[in-house]
PDB file of C-alpha atoms in Angstrom:
ATOM      1  CA  UNK D   1     -24.285 -26.753 -27.196  1.00 96.00           C
ATOM      2  CA  UNK D   2     -21.557 -28.251 -25.340  1.00 97.00           C
ATOM      3  CA  UNK D   3     -20.164 -25.672 -22.586  1.00 98.00           C
ATOM      4  CA  UNK D   4     -17.309 -25.918 -20.196  1.00 98.00           C
ATOM      5  CA  UNK D   5     -16.892 -23.666 -17.979  1.00 98.00           C
ATOM      6  CA  UNK D   6     -13.483 -23.417 -15.703  1.00 98.00           C
ATOM      7  CA  UNK D   7     -13.558 -21.728 -12.268  1.00 98.00           C
ATOM      8  CA  UNK D   8     -11.590 -21.608  -9.046  1.00 98.00           C
ATOM      9  CA  UNK D   9      -8.423 -19.933 -10.610  1.00 98.00           C
ATOM     10  CA  UNK D  10      -6.410 -17.062  -8.998  1.00 98.00           C
ATOM     11  CA  UNK D  11      -3.214 -16.055  -7.538  1.00 98.00           C
ATOM     12  CA  UNK D  12      -1.632 -18.424  -4.768  1.00 98.00           C
ATOM     13  CA  UNK D  13       1.392 -18.437  -3.059  1.00 98.00           C
ATOM     14  CA  UNK D  14       4.414 -20.952  -3.996  1.00 98.00           C
ATOM     15  CA  UNK D  15       3.472 -24.241  -1.850  1.00 98.00           C
ATOM     16  CA  UNK D  16      -0.131 -23.474  -1.505  1.00 98.00           C
ATOM     17  CA  UNK D  17      -3.010 -25.222  -2.574  1.00 98.00           C
ATOM     18  CA  UNK D  18      -6.021 -24.580  -5.054  1.00 98.00           C
ATOM     19  CA  UNK D  19      -8.950 -26.297  -6.890  1.00 98.00           C
ATOM     20  CA  UNK D  20     -10.194 -25.934 -10.258  1.00 98.00           C
ATOM     21  CA  UNK D  21     -13.563 -26.928 -11.366  1.00 98.00           C
ATOM     22  CA  UNK D  22     -15.248 -27.633 -14.932  1.00 98.00           C
ATOM     23  CA  UNK D  23     -19.124 -27.432 -15.030  1.00 98.00           C
ATOM     24  CA  UNK D  24     -20.090 -29.169 -18.084  1.00 98.00           C
ATOM     25  CA  UNK D  25     -23.534 -28.883 -19.833  1.00 98.00           C
ATOM     26  CA  UNK D  26     -25.209 -29.573 -23.307  1.00 98.00           C
ATOM     27  CA  UNK D  27     -23.985 -33.155 -23.483  1.00 98.00           C
ATOM     28  CA  UNK D  28     -24.109 -36.674 -21.336  1.00 98.00           C
ATOM     29  CA  UNK D  29     -21.147 -36.185 -19.123  1.00 98.00           C
ATOM     30  CA  UNK D  30     -21.164 -39.564 -17.778  1.00 98.00           C
ATOM     31  CA  UNK D  31     -20.337 -40.788 -21.356  1.00 97.00           C
ATOM     32  CA  UNK D  32     -17.096 -39.027 -21.611  1.00 98.00           C
ATOM     33  CA  UNK D  33     -13.703 -38.815 -20.763  1.00 98.00           C
ATOM     34  CA  UNK D  34     -12.271 -35.672 -19.341  1.00 98.00           C
ATOM     35  CA  UNK D  35      -9.075 -33.960 -18.933  1.00 98.00           C
ATOM     36  CA  UNK D  36      -6.973 -30.786 -18.021  1.00 98.00           C
ATOM     37  CA  UNK D  37      -4.717 -29.340 -20.156  1.00 98.00           C
ATOM     38  CA  UNK D  38      -2.516 -26.141 -19.342  1.00 98.00           C
ATOM     39  CA  UNK D  39      -0.796 -23.252 -21.296  1.00 98.00           C
ATOM     40  CA  UNK D  40       1.852 -21.255 -19.590  1.00 98.00           C
ATOM     41  CA  UNK D  41       2.131 -17.560 -20.748  1.00 97.00           C
ATOM     42  CA  UNK D  42       3.450 -17.410 -23.885  1.00 96.00           C
ATOM     43  CA  UNK D  43       3.890 -21.130 -24.351  1.00 97.00           C
ATOM     44  CA  UNK D  44       1.879 -23.948 -25.927  1.00 98.00           C
ATOM     45  CA  UNK D  45      -0.420 -26.634 -24.938  1.00 98.00           C
ATOM     46  CA  UNK D  46       0.695 -29.134 -22.117  1.00 98.00           C
ATOM     47  CA  UNK D  47      -1.531 -32.162 -21.197  1.00 98.00           C
ATOM     48  CA  UNK D  48      -1.892 -32.262 -17.514  1.00 98.00           C
ATOM     49  CA  UNK D  49      -4.369 -35.069 -16.633  1.00 98.00           C
ATOM     50  CA  UNK D  50      -6.990 -37.446 -17.888  1.00 98.00           C
ATOM     51  CA  UNK D  51      -9.982 -39.261 -16.192  1.00 98.00           C
ATOM     52  CA  UNK D  52     -12.119 -41.968 -17.561  1.00 97.00           C
ATOM     53  CA  UNK D  53     -15.903 -41.736 -17.868  1.00 97.00           C
ATOM     54  CA  UNK D  54     -16.171 -44.044 -14.449  1.00 96.00           C
ATOM     55  CA  UNK D  55     -13.243 -42.736 -12.945  1.00 97.00           C
ATOM     56  CA  UNK D  56     -11.664 -45.989 -13.413  1.00 97.00           C
ATOM     57  CA  UNK D  57      -8.773 -44.666 -15.201  1.00 97.00           C
ATOM     58  CA  UNK D  58      -6.719 -41.866 -14.466  1.00 98.00           C
ATOM     59  CA  UNK D  59      -3.595 -40.362 -15.852  1.00 98.00           C
ATOM     60  CA  UNK D  60      -1.093 -37.832 -15.263  1.00 98.00           C
ATOM     61  CA  UNK D  61       1.812 -35.860 -16.688  1.00 98.00           C
ATOM     62  CA  UNK D  62       4.891 -36.487 -14.705  1.00 98.00           C
ATOM     63  CA  UNK D  63       5.287 -32.662 -13.881  1.00 98.00           C
ATOM     64  CA  UNK D  64       2.187 -33.150 -11.702  1.00 98.00           C
ATOM     65  CA  UNK D  65       2.144 -36.661 -10.739  1.00 98.00           C
ATOM     66  CA  UNK D  66       2.078 -36.605  -6.772  1.00 98.00           C
ATOM     67  CA  UNK D  67       0.861 -33.130  -6.479  1.00 98.00           C
ATOM     68  CA  UNK D  68      -2.297 -32.872  -8.415  1.00 98.00           C
ATOM     69  CA  UNK D  69      -5.420 -35.218  -8.262  1.00 98.00           C
ATOM     70  CA  UNK D  70      -8.000 -34.942 -10.953  1.00 98.00           C
ATOM     71  CA  UNK D  71     -11.583 -36.266 -10.077  1.00 98.00           C
ATOM     72  CA  UNK D  72     -15.211 -36.008 -11.126  1.00 98.00           C
ATOM     73  CA  UNK D  73     -18.438 -35.781 -10.073  1.00 98.00           C
ATOM     74  CA  UNK D  74     -21.179 -37.438 -12.787  1.00 98.00           C
ATOM     75  CA  UNK D  75     -24.168 -36.234 -10.660  1.00 98.00           C
ATOM     76  CA  UNK D  76     -22.859 -32.678 -10.648  1.00 98.00           C
ATOM     77  CA  UNK D  77     -21.628 -32.683 -14.271  1.00 98.00           C
ATOM     78  CA  UNK D  78     -18.304 -31.406 -12.722  1.00 98.00           C
ATOM     79  CA  UNK D  79     -14.782 -32.034 -13.139  1.00 98.00           C
ATOM     80  CA  UNK D  80     -12.155 -31.040 -10.594  1.00 98.00           C
ATOM     81  CA  UNK D  81      -8.360 -30.624 -10.325  1.00 98.00           C
ATOM     82  CA  UNK D  82      -6.855 -30.549  -6.952  1.00 98.00           C
ATOM     83  CA  UNK D  83      -3.551 -28.752  -6.886  1.00 98.00           C
ATOM     84  CA  UNK D  84      -1.248 -28.898  -4.251  1.00 98.00           C
ATOM     85  CA  UNK D  85       2.483 -28.161  -3.110  1.00 98.00           C
ATOM     86  CA  UNK D  86       2.003 -25.497  -6.408  1.00 98.00           C
ATOM     87  CA  UNK D  87       5.187 -24.077  -8.046  1.00 98.00           C
ATOM     88  CA  UNK D  88       6.003 -20.961 -10.108  1.00 98.00           C
ATOM     89  CA  UNK D  89       6.244 -23.201 -12.793  1.00 98.00           C
ATOM     90  CA  UNK D  90       2.521 -24.269 -12.526  1.00 98.00           C
ATOM     91  CA  UNK D  91       1.548 -20.661 -13.568  1.00 98.00           C
ATOM     92  CA  UNK D  92      -0.804 -21.316 -16.644  1.00 98.00           C
ATOM     93  CA  UNK D  93      -4.264 -21.180 -18.249  1.00 98.00           C
ATOM     94  CA  UNK D  94      -5.768 -24.172 -17.318  1.00 98.00           C
ATOM     95  CA  UNK D  95      -8.400 -25.942 -19.519  1.00 98.00           C
ATOM     96  CA  UNK D  96     -10.861 -28.405 -19.170  1.00 98.00           C
ATOM     97  CA  UNK D  97     -11.171 -30.640 -22.263  1.00 98.00           C
ATOM     98  CA  UNK D  98     -13.527 -33.326 -23.144  1.00 98.00           C
ATOM     99  CA  UNK D  99     -12.201 -36.508 -24.723  1.00 96.00           C
ATOM    100  CA  UNK D 100     -13.360 -38.800 -27.202  1.00 92.00           C
ATOM    101  CA  UNK D 101     -10.698 -41.562 -27.480  1.00 89.00           C
ATOM    102  CA  UNK D 102      -8.142 -39.261 -26.141  1.00 94.00           C
ATOM    103  CA  UNK D 103      -8.988 -36.486 -28.706  1.00 97.00           C
ATOM    104  CA  UNK D 104     -10.160 -33.302 -27.389  1.00 98.00           C
ATOM    105  CA  UNK D 105     -13.330 -32.440 -28.942  1.00 97.00           C
ATOM    106  CA  UNK D 106     -14.620 -29.718 -26.636  1.00 98.00           C
ATOM    107  CA  UNK D 107     -12.648 -27.260 -24.597  1.00 98.00           C
ATOM    108  CA  UNK D 108     -13.594 -24.576 -22.287  1.00 98.00           C
ATOM    109  CA  UNK D 109     -12.253 -20.966 -22.264  1.00 97.00           C
ATOM    110  CA  UNK D 110      -9.581 -21.777 -19.218  1.00 98.00           C
ATOM    111  CA  UNK D 111      -9.149 -20.604 -15.589  1.00 98.00           C
ATOM    112  CA  UNK D 112      -6.000 -18.374 -15.005  1.00 98.00           C
ATOM    113  CA  UNK D 113      -3.466 -19.726 -12.100  1.00 98.00           C
ATOM    114  CA  UNK D 114      -0.751 -17.733 -10.851  1.00 98.00           C
ATOM    115  CA  UNK D 115       1.704 -18.975  -8.390  1.00 98.00           C
ATOM    116  CA  UNK D 116       3.753 -16.146  -6.722  1.00 97.00           C
ATOM    117  CA  UNK D 117       4.689 -15.056  -3.573  1.00 96.00           C
TER     118      UNK D 117
ATOM    119  CA  UNK C   1       7.308 -40.080 -23.920  1.00 97.00           C
ATOM    120  CA  UNK C   2       6.250 -39.537 -27.728  1.00 98.00           C
ATOM    121  CA  UNK C   3       7.850 -36.083 -28.816  1.00 98.00           C
ATOM    122  CA  UNK C   4       6.154 -33.988 -31.198  1.00 98.00           C
ATOM    123  CA  UNK C   5       8.293 -31.893 -33.619  1.00 98.00           C
ATOM    124  CA  UNK C   6       6.141 -29.239 -35.366  1.00 98.00           C
ATOM    125  CA  UNK C   7       7.096 -27.082 -38.337  1.00 97.00           C
ATOM    126  CA  UNK C   8       7.372 -24.200 -39.335  1.00 97.00           C
ATOM    127  CA  UNK C   9       7.027 -22.198 -36.127  1.00 97.00           C
ATOM    128  CA  UNK C  10       5.757 -19.231 -38.124  1.00 97.00           C
ATOM    129  CA  UNK C  11       3.934 -19.089 -41.461  1.00 96.00           C
ATOM    130  CA  UNK C  12       2.689 -15.968 -43.534  1.00 96.00           C
ATOM    131  CA  UNK C  13       0.332 -16.319 -46.149  1.00 96.00           C
ATOM    132  CA  UNK C  14      -2.515 -14.378 -47.641  1.00 95.00           C
ATOM    133  CA  UNK C  15      -6.071 -15.172 -48.037  1.00 94.00           C
ATOM    134  CA  UNK C  16      -6.556 -17.690 -50.947  1.00 95.00           C
ATOM    135  CA  UNK C  17      -3.323 -19.185 -50.639  1.00 96.00           C
ATOM    136  CA  UNK C  18      -2.787 -22.772 -49.674  1.00 97.00           C
ATOM    137  CA  UNK C  19      -0.702 -23.747 -46.639  1.00 97.00           C
ATOM    138  CA  UNK C  20       0.847 -26.695 -45.197  1.00 98.00           C
ATOM    139  CA  UNK C  21       1.682 -27.534 -41.274  1.00 98.00           C
ATOM    140  CA  UNK C  22       4.107 -30.470 -40.577  1.00 98.00           C
ATOM    141  CA  UNK C  23       4.185 -32.495 -37.175  1.00 98.00           C
ATOM    142  CA  UNK C  24       6.579 -35.469 -36.743  1.00 98.00           C
ATOM    143  CA  UNK C  25       6.568 -38.097 -34.159  1.00 98.00           C
ATOM    144  CA  UNK C  26       9.412 -39.449 -32.270  1.00 98.00           C
ATOM    145  CA  UNK C  27       7.937 -42.902 -32.781  1.00 98.00           C
ATOM    146  CA  UNK C  28       5.351 -44.225 -34.724  1.00 98.00           C
ATOM    147  CA  UNK C  29       1.605 -43.005 -33.658  1.00 98.00           C
ATOM    148  CA  UNK C  30      -0.086 -45.060 -36.152  1.00 97.00           C
ATOM    149  CA  UNK C  31      -3.081 -42.930 -37.604  1.00 98.00           C
ATOM    150  CA  UNK C  32      -3.652 -41.232 -33.936  1.00 98.00           C
ATOM    151  CA  UNK C  33      -3.008 -37.489 -34.655  1.00 98.00           C
ATOM    152  CA  UNK C  34      -4.925 -34.684 -34.061  1.00 98.00           C
ATOM    153  CA  UNK C  35      -5.038 -30.886 -34.761  1.00 98.00           C
ATOM    154  CA  UNK C  36      -6.307 -27.998 -33.053  1.00 98.00           C
ATOM    155  CA  UNK C  37      -6.802 -24.572 -33.936  1.00 98.00           C
ATOM    156  CA  UNK C  38      -6.343 -21.768 -31.249  1.00 98.00           C
ATOM    157  CA  UNK C  39      -7.672 -18.013 -31.455  1.00 97.00           C
ATOM    158  CA  UNK C  40      -7.601 -15.316 -28.546  1.00 93.00           C
ATOM    159  CA  UNK C  41     -11.092 -15.212 -27.003  1.00 92.00           C
ATOM    160  CA  UNK C  42     -12.201 -18.443 -28.111  1.00 95.00           C
ATOM    161  CA  UNK C  43     -12.341 -21.744 -27.304  1.00 97.00           C
ATOM    162  CA  UNK C  44      -9.594 -24.214 -28.818  1.00 98.00           C
ATOM    163  CA  UNK C  45     -11.241 -25.995 -31.541  1.00 98.00           C
ATOM    164  CA  UNK C  46     -10.657 -29.827 -32.993  1.00 98.00           C
ATOM    165  CA  UNK C  47     -10.019 -29.790 -36.545  1.00 98.00           C
ATOM    166  CA  UNK C  48      -8.795 -33.259 -37.649  1.00 98.00           C
ATOM    167  CA  UNK C  49      -8.485 -36.250 -35.659  1.00 98.00           C
ATOM    168  CA  UNK C  50      -6.987 -40.037 -36.518  1.00 98.00           C
ATOM    169  CA  UNK C  51      -4.623 -38.200 -38.952  1.00 98.00           C
ATOM    170  CA  UNK C  52      -7.496 -37.507 -41.577  1.00 98.00           C
ATOM    171  CA  UNK C  53     -10.841 -37.400 -40.530  1.00 98.00           C
ATOM    172  CA  UNK C  54     -12.429 -33.983 -40.401  1.00 98.00           C
ATOM    173  CA  UNK C  55     -14.204 -33.124 -37.394  1.00 98.00           C
ATOM    174  CA  UNK C  56     -17.910 -32.313 -37.835  1.00 97.00           C
ATOM    175  CA  UNK C  57     -18.481 -28.844 -38.738  1.00 97.00           C
ATOM    176  CA  UNK C  58     -15.122 -28.145 -39.885  1.00 98.00           C
ATOM    177  CA  UNK C  59     -14.894 -26.804 -43.485  1.00 98.00           C
ATOM    178  CA  UNK C  60     -13.305 -28.922 -45.939  1.00 98.00           C
ATOM    179  CA  UNK C  61     -10.661 -26.658 -46.861  1.00 98.00           C
ATOM    180  CA  UNK C  62      -9.017 -28.256 -43.636  1.00 98.00           C
ATOM    181  CA  UNK C  63      -7.596 -31.830 -44.746  1.00 98.00           C
ATOM    182  CA  UNK C  64      -4.848 -34.432 -42.874  1.00 98.00           C
ATOM    183  CA  UNK C  65      -2.671 -36.554 -44.172  1.00 98.00           C
ATOM    184  CA  UNK C  66       0.025 -39.085 -42.632  1.00 98.00           C
ATOM    185  CA  UNK C  67       0.593 -41.917 -40.619  1.00 98.00           C
ATOM    186  CA  UNK C  68       3.511 -43.353 -38.402  1.00 98.00           C
ATOM    187  CA  UNK C  69       5.602 -40.698 -37.678  1.00 98.00           C
ATOM    188  CA  UNK C  70       4.663 -37.861 -40.284  1.00 98.00           C
ATOM    189  CA  UNK C  71       1.707 -36.175 -40.469  1.00 98.00           C
ATOM    190  CA  UNK C  72       0.205 -32.793 -42.670  1.00 98.00           C
ATOM    191  CA  UNK C  73      -2.238 -30.149 -42.032  1.00 98.00           C
ATOM    192  CA  UNK C  74      -3.241 -28.616 -45.280  1.00 98.00           C
ATOM    193  CA  UNK C  75      -5.508 -25.429 -45.329  1.00 98.00           C
ATOM    194  CA  UNK C  76      -6.567 -24.809 -49.119  1.00 97.00           C
ATOM    195  CA  UNK C  77      -8.033 -21.312 -50.014  1.00 96.00           C
ATOM    196  CA  UNK C  78      -7.353 -19.778 -46.854  1.00 96.00           C
ATOM    197  CA  UNK C  79      -9.827 -17.419 -45.355  1.00 95.00           C
ATOM    198  CA  UNK C  80      -9.350 -14.307 -42.834  1.00 93.00           C
ATOM    199  CA  UNK C  81     -10.874 -16.405 -39.795  1.00 94.00           C
ATOM    200  CA  UNK C  82      -8.323 -19.232 -40.499  1.00 96.00           C
ATOM    201  CA  UNK C  83      -5.496 -16.907 -39.101  1.00 92.00           C
ATOM    202  CA  UNK C  84      -4.172 -18.215 -35.646  1.00 97.00           C
ATOM    203  CA  UNK C  85      -2.428 -20.915 -33.939  1.00 98.00           C
ATOM    204  CA  UNK C  86      -2.152 -24.311 -34.715  1.00 98.00           C
ATOM    205  CA  UNK C  87      -1.405 -27.484 -32.632  1.00 98.00           C
ATOM    206  CA  UNK C  88      -0.728 -31.214 -33.258  1.00 98.00           C
ATOM    207  CA  UNK C  89      -1.209 -33.770 -30.881  1.00 98.00           C
ATOM    208  CA  UNK C  90      -0.808 -37.349 -30.520  1.00 98.00           C
ATOM    209  CA  UNK C  91      -3.525 -39.782 -29.334  1.00 98.00           C
ATOM    210  CA  UNK C  92      -1.853 -42.688 -29.342  1.00 97.00           C
ATOM    211  CA  UNK C  93      -0.783 -43.305 -25.793  1.00 97.00           C
ATOM    212  CA  UNK C  94      -0.439 -41.593 -22.701  1.00 97.00           C
ATOM    213  CA  UNK C  95       0.861 -39.382 -21.637  1.00 98.00           C
ATOM    214  CA  UNK C  96      -0.726 -37.088 -24.495  1.00 98.00           C
ATOM    215  CA  UNK C  97       1.706 -34.816 -26.082  1.00 98.00           C
ATOM    216  CA  UNK C  98       1.295 -31.630 -28.350  1.00 98.00           C
ATOM    217  CA  UNK C  99       3.447 -30.172 -31.114  1.00 98.00           C
ATOM    218  CA  UNK C 100       5.109 -26.925 -29.887  1.00 98.00           C
ATOM    219  CA  UNK C 101       2.852 -24.805 -32.426  1.00 98.00           C
ATOM    220  CA  UNK C 102       2.352 -22.726 -35.607  1.00 98.00           C
ATOM    221  CA  UNK C 103       1.537 -19.282 -35.804  1.00 98.00           C
ATOM    222  CA  UNK C 104      -0.195 -18.786 -39.043  1.00 97.00           C
ATOM    223  CA  UNK C 105      -0.116 -15.006 -39.976  1.00 96.00           C
ATOM    224  CA  UNK C 106      -1.699 -12.616 -42.661  1.00 86.00           C
ATOM    225  CA  UNK C 107       0.920 -11.697 -45.121  1.00 85.00           C
TER     226      UNK C 107
END
């Protein structure tokens, strides 16, 4: 069974940093691209970042470019999102998603990030 | 960026009925449109990709159609478990973009 489990969320002050992790299991992690998608409270889904299987290709939404860094450790079956210079508008549930040609065919349950003083 | 306009925002229907949800792209995305279902406490679920391809394990009452800029998700003979939020997403180019969502409620 494919499983994606996010961790590392929490309450953080504006301007500070936070790192999310997503532990993958049930599939060959190195064969898939991975993504972060977020959902602000009461709002729709917003794609955040994508990384190819070998980390050769990385893409970011303009809203996070220069502040967030997506990375992966294929030996640990883990995806990361390093978030810096956090803003109140970054408050959201952050989902990890597996992609197959940019189609998100598996999702985690999400990690909650609240940016507030 | 490709803007995705999804309609209707809300939809109410009874079990057994059929419904359609529409998604319009601001420019051609060829066939590259996916549909997802979101329900509280459950992982988001991929229903349709490439406009009309049914994801493995998804019931055949779900179908997708369209190409270019106009797409439709149709659910025939609604089951109680079909009620929830539905999102379209273009997977033709980066940045990946989603529609604003459609809430399907029980009438």
